[in-house]
GROMACS .gro file of C-alpha atoms in nm:
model
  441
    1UNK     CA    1   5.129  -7.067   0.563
    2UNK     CA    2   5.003  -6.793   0.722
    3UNK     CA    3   4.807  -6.611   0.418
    4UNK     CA    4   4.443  -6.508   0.402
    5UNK     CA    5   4.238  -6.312   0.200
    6UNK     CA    6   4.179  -6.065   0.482
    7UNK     CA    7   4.274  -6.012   0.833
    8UNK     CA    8   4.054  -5.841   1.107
    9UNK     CA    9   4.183  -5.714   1.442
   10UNK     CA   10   3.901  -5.743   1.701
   11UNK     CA   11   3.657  -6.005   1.763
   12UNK     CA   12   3.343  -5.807   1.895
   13UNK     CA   13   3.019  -5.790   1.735
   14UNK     CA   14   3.194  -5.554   1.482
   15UNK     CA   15   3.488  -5.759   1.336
   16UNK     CA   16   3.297  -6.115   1.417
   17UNK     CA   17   2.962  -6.027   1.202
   18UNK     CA   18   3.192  -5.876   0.904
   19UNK     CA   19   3.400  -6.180   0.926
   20UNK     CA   20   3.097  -6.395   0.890
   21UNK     CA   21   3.001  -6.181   0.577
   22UNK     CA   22   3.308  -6.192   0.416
   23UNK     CA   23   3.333  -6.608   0.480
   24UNK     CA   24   3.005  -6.684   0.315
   25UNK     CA   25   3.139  -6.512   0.007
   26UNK     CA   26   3.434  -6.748  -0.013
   27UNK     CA   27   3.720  -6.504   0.130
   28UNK     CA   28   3.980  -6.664   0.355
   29UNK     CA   29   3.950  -6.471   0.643
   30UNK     CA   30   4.134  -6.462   0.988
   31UNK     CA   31   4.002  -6.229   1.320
   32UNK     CA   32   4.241  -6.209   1.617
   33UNK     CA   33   4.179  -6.016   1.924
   34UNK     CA   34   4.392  -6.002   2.237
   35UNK     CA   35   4.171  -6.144   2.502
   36UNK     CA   36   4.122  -6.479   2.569
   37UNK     CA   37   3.819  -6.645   2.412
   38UNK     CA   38   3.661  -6.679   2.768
   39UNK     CA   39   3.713  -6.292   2.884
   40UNK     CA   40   3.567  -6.129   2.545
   41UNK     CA   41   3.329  -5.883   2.578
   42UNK     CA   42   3.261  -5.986   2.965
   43UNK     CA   43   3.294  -5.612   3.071
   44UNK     CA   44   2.931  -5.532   2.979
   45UNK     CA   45   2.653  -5.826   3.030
   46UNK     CA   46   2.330  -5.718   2.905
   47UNK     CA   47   2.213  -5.529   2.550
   48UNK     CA   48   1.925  -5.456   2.377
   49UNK     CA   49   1.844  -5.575   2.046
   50UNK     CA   50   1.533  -5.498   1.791
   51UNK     CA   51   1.321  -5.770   1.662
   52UNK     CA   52   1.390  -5.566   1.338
   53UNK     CA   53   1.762  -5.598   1.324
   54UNK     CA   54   1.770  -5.958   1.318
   55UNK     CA   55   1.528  -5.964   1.002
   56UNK     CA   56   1.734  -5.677   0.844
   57UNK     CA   57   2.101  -5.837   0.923
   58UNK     CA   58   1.963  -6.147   0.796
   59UNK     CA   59   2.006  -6.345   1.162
   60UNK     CA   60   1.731  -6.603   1.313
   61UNK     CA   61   1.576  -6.437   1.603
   62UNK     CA   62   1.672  -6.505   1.947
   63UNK     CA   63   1.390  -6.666   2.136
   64UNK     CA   64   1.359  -6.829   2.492
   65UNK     CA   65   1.584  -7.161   2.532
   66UNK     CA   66   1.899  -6.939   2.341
   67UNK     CA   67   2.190  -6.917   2.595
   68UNK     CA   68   2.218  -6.548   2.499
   69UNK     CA   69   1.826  -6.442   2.515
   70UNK     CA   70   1.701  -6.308   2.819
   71UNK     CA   71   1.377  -6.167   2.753
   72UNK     CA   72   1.184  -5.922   2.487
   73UNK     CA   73   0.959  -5.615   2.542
   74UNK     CA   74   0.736  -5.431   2.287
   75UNK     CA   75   0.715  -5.081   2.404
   76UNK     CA   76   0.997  -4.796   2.534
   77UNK     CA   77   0.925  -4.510   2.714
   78UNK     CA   78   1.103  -4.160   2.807
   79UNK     CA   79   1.003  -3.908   3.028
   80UNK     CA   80   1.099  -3.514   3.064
   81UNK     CA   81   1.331  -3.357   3.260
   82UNK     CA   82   1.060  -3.256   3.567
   83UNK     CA   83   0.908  -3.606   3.467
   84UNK     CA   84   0.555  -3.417   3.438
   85UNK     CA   85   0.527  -3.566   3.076
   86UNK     CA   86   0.579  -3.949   2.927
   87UNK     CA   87   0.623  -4.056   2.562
   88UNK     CA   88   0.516  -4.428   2.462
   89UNK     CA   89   0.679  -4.555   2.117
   90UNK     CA   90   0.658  -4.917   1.970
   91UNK     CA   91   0.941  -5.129   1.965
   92UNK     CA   92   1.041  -5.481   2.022
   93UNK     CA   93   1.344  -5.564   2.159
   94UNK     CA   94   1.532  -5.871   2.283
   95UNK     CA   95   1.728  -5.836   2.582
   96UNK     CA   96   2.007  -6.030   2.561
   97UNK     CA   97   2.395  -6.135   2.703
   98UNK     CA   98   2.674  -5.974   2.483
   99UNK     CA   99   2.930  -6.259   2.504
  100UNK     CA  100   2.690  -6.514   2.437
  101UNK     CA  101   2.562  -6.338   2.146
  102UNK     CA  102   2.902  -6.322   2.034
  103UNK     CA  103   2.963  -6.666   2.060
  104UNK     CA  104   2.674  -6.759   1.862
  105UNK     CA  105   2.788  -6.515   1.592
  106UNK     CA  106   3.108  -6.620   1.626
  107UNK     CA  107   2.986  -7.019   1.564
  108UNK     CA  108   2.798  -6.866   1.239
  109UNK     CA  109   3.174  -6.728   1.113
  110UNK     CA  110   3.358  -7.057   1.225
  111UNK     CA  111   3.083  -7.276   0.970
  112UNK     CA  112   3.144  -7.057   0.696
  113UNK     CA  113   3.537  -7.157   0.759
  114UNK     CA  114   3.668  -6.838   0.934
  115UNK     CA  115   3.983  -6.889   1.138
  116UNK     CA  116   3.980  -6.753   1.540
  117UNK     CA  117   4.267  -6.665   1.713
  118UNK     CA  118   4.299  -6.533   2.032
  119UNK     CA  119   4.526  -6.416   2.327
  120UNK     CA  120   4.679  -6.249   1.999
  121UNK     CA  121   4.771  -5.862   1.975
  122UNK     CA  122   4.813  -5.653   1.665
  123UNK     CA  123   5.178  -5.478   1.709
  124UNK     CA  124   5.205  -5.351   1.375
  125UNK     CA  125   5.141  -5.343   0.971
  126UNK     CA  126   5.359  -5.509   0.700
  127UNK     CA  127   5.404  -5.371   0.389
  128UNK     CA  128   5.496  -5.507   0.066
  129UNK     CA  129   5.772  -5.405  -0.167
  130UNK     CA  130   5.542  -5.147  -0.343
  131UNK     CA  131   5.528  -4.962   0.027
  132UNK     CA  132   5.125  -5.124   0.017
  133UNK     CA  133   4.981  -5.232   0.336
  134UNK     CA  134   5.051  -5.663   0.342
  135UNK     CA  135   4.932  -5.814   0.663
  136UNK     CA  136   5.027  -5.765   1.034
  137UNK     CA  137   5.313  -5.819   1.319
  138UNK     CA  138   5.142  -5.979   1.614
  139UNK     CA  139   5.318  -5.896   1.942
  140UNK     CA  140   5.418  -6.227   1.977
  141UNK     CA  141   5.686  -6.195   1.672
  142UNK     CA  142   5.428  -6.409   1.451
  143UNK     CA  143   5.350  -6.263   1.088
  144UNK     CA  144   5.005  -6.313   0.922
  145UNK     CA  145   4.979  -6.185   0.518
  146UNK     CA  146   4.676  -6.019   0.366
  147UNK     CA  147   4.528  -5.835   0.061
  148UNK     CA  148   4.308  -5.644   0.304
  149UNK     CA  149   4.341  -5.572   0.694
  150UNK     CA  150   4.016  -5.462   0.861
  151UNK     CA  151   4.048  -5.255   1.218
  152UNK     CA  152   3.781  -5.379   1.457
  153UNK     CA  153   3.934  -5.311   1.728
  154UNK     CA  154   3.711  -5.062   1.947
  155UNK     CA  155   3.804  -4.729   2.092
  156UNK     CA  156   4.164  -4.790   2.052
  157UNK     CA  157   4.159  -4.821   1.667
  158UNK     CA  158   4.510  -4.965   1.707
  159UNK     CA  159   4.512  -5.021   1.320
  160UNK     CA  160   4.356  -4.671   1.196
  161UNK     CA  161   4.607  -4.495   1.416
  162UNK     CA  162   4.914  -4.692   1.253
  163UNK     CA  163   4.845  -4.629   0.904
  164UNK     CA  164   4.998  -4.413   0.687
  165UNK     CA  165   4.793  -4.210   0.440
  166UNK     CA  166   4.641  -3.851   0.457
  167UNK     CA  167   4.308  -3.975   0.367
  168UNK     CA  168   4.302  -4.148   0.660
  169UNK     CA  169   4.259  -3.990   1.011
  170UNK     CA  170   4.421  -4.130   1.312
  171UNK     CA  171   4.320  -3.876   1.570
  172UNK     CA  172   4.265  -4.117   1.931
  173UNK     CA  173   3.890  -4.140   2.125
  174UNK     CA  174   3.946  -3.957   2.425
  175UNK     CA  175   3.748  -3.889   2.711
  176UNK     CA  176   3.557  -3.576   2.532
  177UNK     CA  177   3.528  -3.817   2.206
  178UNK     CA  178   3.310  -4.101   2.403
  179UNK     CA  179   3.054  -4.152   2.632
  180UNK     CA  180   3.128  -4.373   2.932
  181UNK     CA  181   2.869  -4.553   3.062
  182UNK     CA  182   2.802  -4.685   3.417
  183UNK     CA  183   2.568  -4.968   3.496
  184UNK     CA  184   2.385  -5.002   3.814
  185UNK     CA  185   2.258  -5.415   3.851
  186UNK     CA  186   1.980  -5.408   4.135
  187UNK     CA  187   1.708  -5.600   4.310
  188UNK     CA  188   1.358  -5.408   4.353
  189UNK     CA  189   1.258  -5.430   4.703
  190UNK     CA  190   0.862  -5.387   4.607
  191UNK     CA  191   0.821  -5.731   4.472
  192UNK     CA  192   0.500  -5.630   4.313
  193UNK     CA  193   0.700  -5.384   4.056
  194UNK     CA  194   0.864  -5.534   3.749
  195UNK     CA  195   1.098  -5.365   3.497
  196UNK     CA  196   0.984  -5.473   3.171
  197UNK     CA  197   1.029  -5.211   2.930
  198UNK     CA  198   1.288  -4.946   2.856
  199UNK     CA  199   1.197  -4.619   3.019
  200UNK     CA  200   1.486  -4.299   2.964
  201UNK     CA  201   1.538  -3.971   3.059
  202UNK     CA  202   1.745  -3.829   2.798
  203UNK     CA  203   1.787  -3.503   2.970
  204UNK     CA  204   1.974  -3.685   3.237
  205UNK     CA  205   2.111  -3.970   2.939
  206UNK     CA  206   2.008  -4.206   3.195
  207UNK     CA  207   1.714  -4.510   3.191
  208UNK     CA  208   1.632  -4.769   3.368
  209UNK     CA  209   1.565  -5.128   3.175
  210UNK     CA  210   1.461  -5.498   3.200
  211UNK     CA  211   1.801  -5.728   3.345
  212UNK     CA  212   1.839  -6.110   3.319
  213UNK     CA  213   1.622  -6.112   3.682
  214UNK     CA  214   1.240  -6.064   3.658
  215UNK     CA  215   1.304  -5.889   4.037
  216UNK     CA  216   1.529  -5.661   3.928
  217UNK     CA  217   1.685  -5.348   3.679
  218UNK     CA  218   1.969  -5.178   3.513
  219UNK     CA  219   1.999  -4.813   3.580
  220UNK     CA  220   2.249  -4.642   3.356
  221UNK     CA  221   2.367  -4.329   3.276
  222UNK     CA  222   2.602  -4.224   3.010
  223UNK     CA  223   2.822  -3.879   3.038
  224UNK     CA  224   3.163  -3.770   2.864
  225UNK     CA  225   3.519  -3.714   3.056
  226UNK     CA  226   3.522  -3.983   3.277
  227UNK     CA  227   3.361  -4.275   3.489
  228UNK     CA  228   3.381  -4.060   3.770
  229UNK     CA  229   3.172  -3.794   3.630
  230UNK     CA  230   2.906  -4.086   3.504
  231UNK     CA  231   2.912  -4.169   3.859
  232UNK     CA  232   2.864  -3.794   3.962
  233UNK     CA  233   2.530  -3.757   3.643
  234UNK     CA  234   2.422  -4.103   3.829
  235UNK     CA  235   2.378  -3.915   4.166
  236UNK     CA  236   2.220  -3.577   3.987
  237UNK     CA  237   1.983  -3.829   3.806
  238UNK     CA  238   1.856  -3.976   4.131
  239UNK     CA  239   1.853  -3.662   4.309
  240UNK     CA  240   1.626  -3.538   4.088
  241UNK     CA  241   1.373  -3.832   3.951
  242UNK     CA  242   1.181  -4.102   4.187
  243UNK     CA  243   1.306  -4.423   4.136
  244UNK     CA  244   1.156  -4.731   4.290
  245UNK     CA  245   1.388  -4.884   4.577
  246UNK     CA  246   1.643  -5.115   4.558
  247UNK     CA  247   1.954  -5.300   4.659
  248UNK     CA  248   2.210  -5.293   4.446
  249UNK     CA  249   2.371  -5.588   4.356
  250UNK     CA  250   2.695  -5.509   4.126
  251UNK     CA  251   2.832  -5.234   3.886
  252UNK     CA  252   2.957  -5.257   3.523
  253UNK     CA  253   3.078  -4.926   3.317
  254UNK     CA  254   3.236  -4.945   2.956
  255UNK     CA  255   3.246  -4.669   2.700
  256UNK     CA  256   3.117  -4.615   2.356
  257UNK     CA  257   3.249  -4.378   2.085
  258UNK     CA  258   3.042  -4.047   2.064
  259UNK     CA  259   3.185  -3.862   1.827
  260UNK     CA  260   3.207  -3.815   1.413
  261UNK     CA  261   3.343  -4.090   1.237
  262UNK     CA  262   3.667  -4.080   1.014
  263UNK     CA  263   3.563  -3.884   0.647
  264UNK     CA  264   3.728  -4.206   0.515
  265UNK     CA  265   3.680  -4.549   0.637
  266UNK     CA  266   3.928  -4.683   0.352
  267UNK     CA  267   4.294  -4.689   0.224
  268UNK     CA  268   4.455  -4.909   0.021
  269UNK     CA  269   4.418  -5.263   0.140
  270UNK     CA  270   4.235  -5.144   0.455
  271UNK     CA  271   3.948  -5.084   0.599
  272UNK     CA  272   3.803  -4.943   0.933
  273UNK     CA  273   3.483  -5.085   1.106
  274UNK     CA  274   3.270  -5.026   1.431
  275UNK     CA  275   3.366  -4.807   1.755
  276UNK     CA  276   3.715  -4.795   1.599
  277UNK     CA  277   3.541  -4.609   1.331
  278UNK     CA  278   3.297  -4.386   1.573
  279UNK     CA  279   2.986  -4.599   1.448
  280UNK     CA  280   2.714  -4.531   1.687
  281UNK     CA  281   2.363  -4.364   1.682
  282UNK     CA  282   2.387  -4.013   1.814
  283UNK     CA  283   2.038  -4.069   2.044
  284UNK     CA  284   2.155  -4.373   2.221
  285UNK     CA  285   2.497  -4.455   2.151
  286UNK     CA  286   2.402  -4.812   2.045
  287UNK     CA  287   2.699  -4.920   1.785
  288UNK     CA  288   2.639  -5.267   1.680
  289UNK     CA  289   2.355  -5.233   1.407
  290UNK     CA  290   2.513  -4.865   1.348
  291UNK     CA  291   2.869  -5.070   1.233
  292UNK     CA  292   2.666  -5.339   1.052
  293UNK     CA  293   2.459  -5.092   0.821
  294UNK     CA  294   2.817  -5.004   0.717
  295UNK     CA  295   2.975  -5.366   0.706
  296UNK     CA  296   2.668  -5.515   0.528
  297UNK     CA  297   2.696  -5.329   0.156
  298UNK     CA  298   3.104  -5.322   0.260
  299UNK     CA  299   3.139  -5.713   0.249
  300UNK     CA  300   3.019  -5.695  -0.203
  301UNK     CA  301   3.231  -5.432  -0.204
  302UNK     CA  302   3.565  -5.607  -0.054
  303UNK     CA  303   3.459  -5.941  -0.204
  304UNK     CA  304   3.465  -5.777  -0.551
  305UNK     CA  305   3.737  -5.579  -0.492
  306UNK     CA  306   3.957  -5.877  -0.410
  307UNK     CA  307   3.796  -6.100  -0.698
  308UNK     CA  308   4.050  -6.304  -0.946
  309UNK     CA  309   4.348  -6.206  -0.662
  310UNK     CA  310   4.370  -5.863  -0.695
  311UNK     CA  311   4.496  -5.651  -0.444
  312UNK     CA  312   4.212  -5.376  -0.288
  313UNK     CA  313   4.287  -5.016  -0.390
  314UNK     CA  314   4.137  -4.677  -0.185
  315UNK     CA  315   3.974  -4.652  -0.523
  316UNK     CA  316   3.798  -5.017  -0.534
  317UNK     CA  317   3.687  -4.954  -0.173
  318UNK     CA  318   3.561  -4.635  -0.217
  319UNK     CA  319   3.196  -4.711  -0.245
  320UNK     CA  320   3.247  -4.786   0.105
  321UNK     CA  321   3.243  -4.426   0.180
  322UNK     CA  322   2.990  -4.305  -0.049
  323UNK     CA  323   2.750  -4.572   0.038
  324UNK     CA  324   2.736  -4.494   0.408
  325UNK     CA  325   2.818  -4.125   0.439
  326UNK     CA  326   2.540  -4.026   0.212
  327UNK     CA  327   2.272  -4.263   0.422
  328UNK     CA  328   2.317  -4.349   0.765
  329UNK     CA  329   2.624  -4.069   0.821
  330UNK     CA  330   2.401  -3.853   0.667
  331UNK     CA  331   2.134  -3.866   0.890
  332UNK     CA  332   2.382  -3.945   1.209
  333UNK     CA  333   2.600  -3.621   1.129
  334UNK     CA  334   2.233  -3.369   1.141
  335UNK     CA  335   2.153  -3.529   1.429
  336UNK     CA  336   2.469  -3.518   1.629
  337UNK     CA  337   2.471  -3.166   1.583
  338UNK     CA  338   2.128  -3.104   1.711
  339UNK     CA  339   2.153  -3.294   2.002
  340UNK     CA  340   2.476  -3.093   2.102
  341UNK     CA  341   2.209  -2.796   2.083
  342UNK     CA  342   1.921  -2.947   2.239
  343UNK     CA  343   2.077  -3.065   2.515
  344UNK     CA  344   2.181  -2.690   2.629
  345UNK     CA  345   1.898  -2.620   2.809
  346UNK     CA  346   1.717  -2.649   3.108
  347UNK     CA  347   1.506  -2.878   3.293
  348UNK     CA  348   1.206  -2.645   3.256
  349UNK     CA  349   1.327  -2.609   2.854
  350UNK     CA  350   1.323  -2.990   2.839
  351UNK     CA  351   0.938  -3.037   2.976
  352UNK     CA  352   0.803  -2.794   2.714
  353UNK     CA  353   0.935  -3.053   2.466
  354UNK     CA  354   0.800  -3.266   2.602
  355UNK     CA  355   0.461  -3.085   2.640
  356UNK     CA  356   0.449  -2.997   2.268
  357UNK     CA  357   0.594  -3.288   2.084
  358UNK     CA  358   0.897  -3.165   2.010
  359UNK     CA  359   1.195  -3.360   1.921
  360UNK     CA  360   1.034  -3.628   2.182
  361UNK     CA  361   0.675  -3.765   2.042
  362UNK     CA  362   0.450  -4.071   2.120
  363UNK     CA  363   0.341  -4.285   1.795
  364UNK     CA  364   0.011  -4.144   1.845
  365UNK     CA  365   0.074  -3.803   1.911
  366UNK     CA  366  -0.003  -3.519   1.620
  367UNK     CA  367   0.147  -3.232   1.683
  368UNK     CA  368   0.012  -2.867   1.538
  369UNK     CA  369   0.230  -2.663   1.398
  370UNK     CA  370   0.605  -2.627   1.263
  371UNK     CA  371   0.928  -2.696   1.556
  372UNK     CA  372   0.983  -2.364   1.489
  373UNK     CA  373   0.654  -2.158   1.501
  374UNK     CA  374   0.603  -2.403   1.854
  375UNK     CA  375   0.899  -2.247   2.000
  376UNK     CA  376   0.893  -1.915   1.943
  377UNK     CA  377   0.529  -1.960   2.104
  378UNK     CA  378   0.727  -2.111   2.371
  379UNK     CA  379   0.910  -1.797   2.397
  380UNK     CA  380   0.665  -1.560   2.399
  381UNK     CA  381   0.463  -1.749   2.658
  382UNK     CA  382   0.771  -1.721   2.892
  383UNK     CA  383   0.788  -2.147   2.875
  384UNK     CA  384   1.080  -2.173   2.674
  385UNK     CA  385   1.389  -1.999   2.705
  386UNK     CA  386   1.554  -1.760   2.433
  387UNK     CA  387   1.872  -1.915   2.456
  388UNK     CA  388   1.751  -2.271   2.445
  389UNK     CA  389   1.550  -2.152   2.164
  390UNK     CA  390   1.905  -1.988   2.003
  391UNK     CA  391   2.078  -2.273   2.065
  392UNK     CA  392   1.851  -2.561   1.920
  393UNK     CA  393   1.762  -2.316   1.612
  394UNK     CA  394   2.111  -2.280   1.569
  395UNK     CA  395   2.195  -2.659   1.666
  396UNK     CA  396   1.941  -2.752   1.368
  397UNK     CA  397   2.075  -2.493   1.062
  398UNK     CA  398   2.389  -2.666   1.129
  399UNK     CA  399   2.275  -3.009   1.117
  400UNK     CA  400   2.075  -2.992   0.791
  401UNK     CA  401   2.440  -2.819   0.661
  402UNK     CA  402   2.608  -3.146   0.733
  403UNK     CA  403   2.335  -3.340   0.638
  404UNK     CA  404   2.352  -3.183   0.301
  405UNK     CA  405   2.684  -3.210   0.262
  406UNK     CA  406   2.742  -3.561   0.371
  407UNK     CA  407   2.475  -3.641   0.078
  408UNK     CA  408   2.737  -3.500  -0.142
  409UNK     CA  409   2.998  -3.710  -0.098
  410UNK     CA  410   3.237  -3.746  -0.332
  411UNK     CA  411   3.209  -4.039  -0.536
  412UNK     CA  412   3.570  -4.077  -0.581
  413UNK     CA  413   3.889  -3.971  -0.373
  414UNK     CA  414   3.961  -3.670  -0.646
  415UNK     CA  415   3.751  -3.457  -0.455
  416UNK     CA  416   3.810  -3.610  -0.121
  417UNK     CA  417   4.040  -3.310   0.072
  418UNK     CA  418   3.792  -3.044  -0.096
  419UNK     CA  419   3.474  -3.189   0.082
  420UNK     CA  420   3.675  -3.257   0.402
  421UNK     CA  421   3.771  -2.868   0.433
  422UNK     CA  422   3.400  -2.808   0.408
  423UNK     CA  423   3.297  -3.032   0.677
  424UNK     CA  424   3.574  -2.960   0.903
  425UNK     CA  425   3.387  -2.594   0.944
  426UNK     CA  426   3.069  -2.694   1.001
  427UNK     CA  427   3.175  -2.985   1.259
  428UNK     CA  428   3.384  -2.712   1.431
  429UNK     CA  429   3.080  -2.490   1.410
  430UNK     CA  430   2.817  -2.788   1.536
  431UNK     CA  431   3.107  -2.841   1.861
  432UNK     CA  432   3.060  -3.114   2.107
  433UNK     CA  433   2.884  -3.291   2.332
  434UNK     CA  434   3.135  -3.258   2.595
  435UNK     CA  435   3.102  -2.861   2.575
  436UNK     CA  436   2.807  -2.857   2.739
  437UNK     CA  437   3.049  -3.005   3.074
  438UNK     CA  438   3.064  -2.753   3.301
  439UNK     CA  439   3.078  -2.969   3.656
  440UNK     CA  440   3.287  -3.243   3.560
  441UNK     CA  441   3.614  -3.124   3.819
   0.00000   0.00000   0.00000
């Protein structure tokens, strides 16, 4: 019989890790995804990874001799616009290969009994007498029953769209909605230099980073609208900043969600995880620990909620919401909207930043003085701009707005459509990262 506890449509880090939650706290749980096992996640090779995520998501670290680890690096850097002026901050990360990584997450699911399939593509939900959400219609005519059906499936959120309930938004993630992001793979032709740390240019949105060859880098940029216009930042990027030489050796691009999530990740008997639910962090678009602060707490909530058979109300998965609007999409949402300010401004804007620890900072660096009073100084000085200054100083009133207000959540649907009126103004007000286009034709 084709009956489990829960159902979830996409087998990326998203779905795969949740799955592996939900199985070691006894739930019945089948993940499909349309690709063949062997193609998943091939479009993008290498991540990044912090030491600290593994201890926080509860996962043994990855160390040399792991298929999937590649090598690990203690420090990033960024630089300013002009690059006159470098920030150093601690971090380790792993570098790593996605697919791999999934597979050995996906072994960790398939011990605690989870059930694969692939090749397999959601069509459609079923729904029970009572008009509740059932299971899923695979494309191939094949029915699969459920208490609780979890959309993992990336940008296309080809669950969230489908279902049928006003607290639930089904807008699309179009090209102003995500960043795409194009991957250079190359070979160094001064053998003496080695990439072994992460160093950005967020002005540009583009870095260059350790690959899987000690010779070699990545160098990436991200941008809205299109792959062509990511190709067209790549150019302006390396126009403007001193790279060392290379060959290049291949390309990869993908895309990650940059935009707010849903107001609701819930409904009854479903839920809505990862890039299908905009989870990413607004400086670096990095989604997989962003979806796993959210599918971590989510996993006692669904397990409880489905406890002695029942069937998973909006109401029973509500602390879903609460619990990660008022943290992480609390934080995420004020800082969205001040990077859609900080952003407008120019190159010499950007190096007085820089300069005066502002916004970008070194671990060691103390900085005199409040953001603002710095600016204005800025200003007066004939460093910074008045309209950068406008815009950020605007950019920030309206993130500590939403910040505020996703901290008031509402701790049960009653007040649900209330708080959503609220925040539609001030996410109209904050606008986009894709406003700031002006070349992209």
């Amino acid at each position: 019989m084709n009956n489990y506890d829960v159902i979830i449509v996409g087998a990326g880090t998203a779905g795969t890790y949740f799955a592996y939650l939900l199985g070691k706290r006894g739930l019945k749980v089948l993940v499909i995804d349309k690709d063949k096992e062997k193609d998943l996640a091939k479009r993008l090779d290498i991540f990044h990874f912090t030491t600290e995520s593994f201890a926080r998501f509860n996962l043994p670290e990855s160390k040399a001799g792991d298929e999937e680890f590649v090598s690990k690096f203690s420090y990033i850097y960024s630089r300013s616009a002009l690059d006159n002026y470098e920030k150093k901050n601690f971090l380790e990360v792993s570098v790593m290969h996605l697919p791999l990584f999934i597979k050995r997450l996906r072994n960790k699911a398939i011990k605690e009994n989870v059930e694969f399939k692939f090749a397999t593509e959601f069509k459609d939900l079923i729904y029970d007498a009572k008009g509740r959400i059932s299971g899923i219609e695979t494309k191939d005519e094949k029915s699969y029953n459920a208490r609780l059906v979890v959309d993992a499936s990336g940008i296309p959120s080809v669950v969230r769209r489908v279902v049928k309930d006003p607290y639930m938004e089904t807008f699309p993630i179009g090209p102003r909605d995500k960043f795409y992001v194009f991957l250079k793979y190359v070979k160094l032709k001064d053998p003496n230099i080695k990439i072994d740390m992460s160093l950005s240019w967020p002005y540009y949105k583009s870095w260059i980073a350790p690959q899987q060859n000690k010779d070699g880098a990545i160098v990436g940029v991200g941008a809205n609208i299109s792959v062509d216009y990511a190709r067209k930042c790549m150019k302006k990027f390396e126009d403007s900043i001193k790279l060392p030489a290379y060959d290049l050796q291949y390309e990869e691009w993908g895309a990650t969600p940059y935009r707010r999530p849903p107001y609701s990740f819930v409904s009854d008997g479903f839920l809505v995880l990862g890039d299908a639910a905009c989870l990413t962090q607004p400086f670096n678009g990095e989604g997989i620990t962003a979806a796993w602060v959210q599918s971590t707490p989510a996993a006692d909530v669904v397990a409880n909620a489905l406890k002695d058979d029942k069937y998973p109300t909006k109401e029973a998965l509500w602390p879903i919401n609460v619990m990660y609007q008022t943290g992480e999409g609390a934080l995420f949402a004020g800082q969205r909207a001040l990077l859609v300010g900080a952003v407008n401004m120019s190159k010499e804007d950007n190096d007085y930043l820089y300069a005066n620890g502002i916004i970008f900072k070194s671990d060691d660096e103390e900085v005199k003085g409040s953001v603002a009073g710095n600016l204005i100084k800025g200003v007066l000085k004939g460093k910074f701009s008045f309209a950068a200054l406008r815009s950020l100083m605007g950019a920030s009133s309206t993130g500590n707005k939403l910040t505020k207000h996703y901290k008031n959540y509402p701790t049960s649907p009653e007040k649900y459509f209330a708080w959503k009126k609220k925040a539609d103004r001030l996410w109209k007000k904050a606008g986009s990262m894709a406003d700031n286009v002006k070349d992209a034709d």
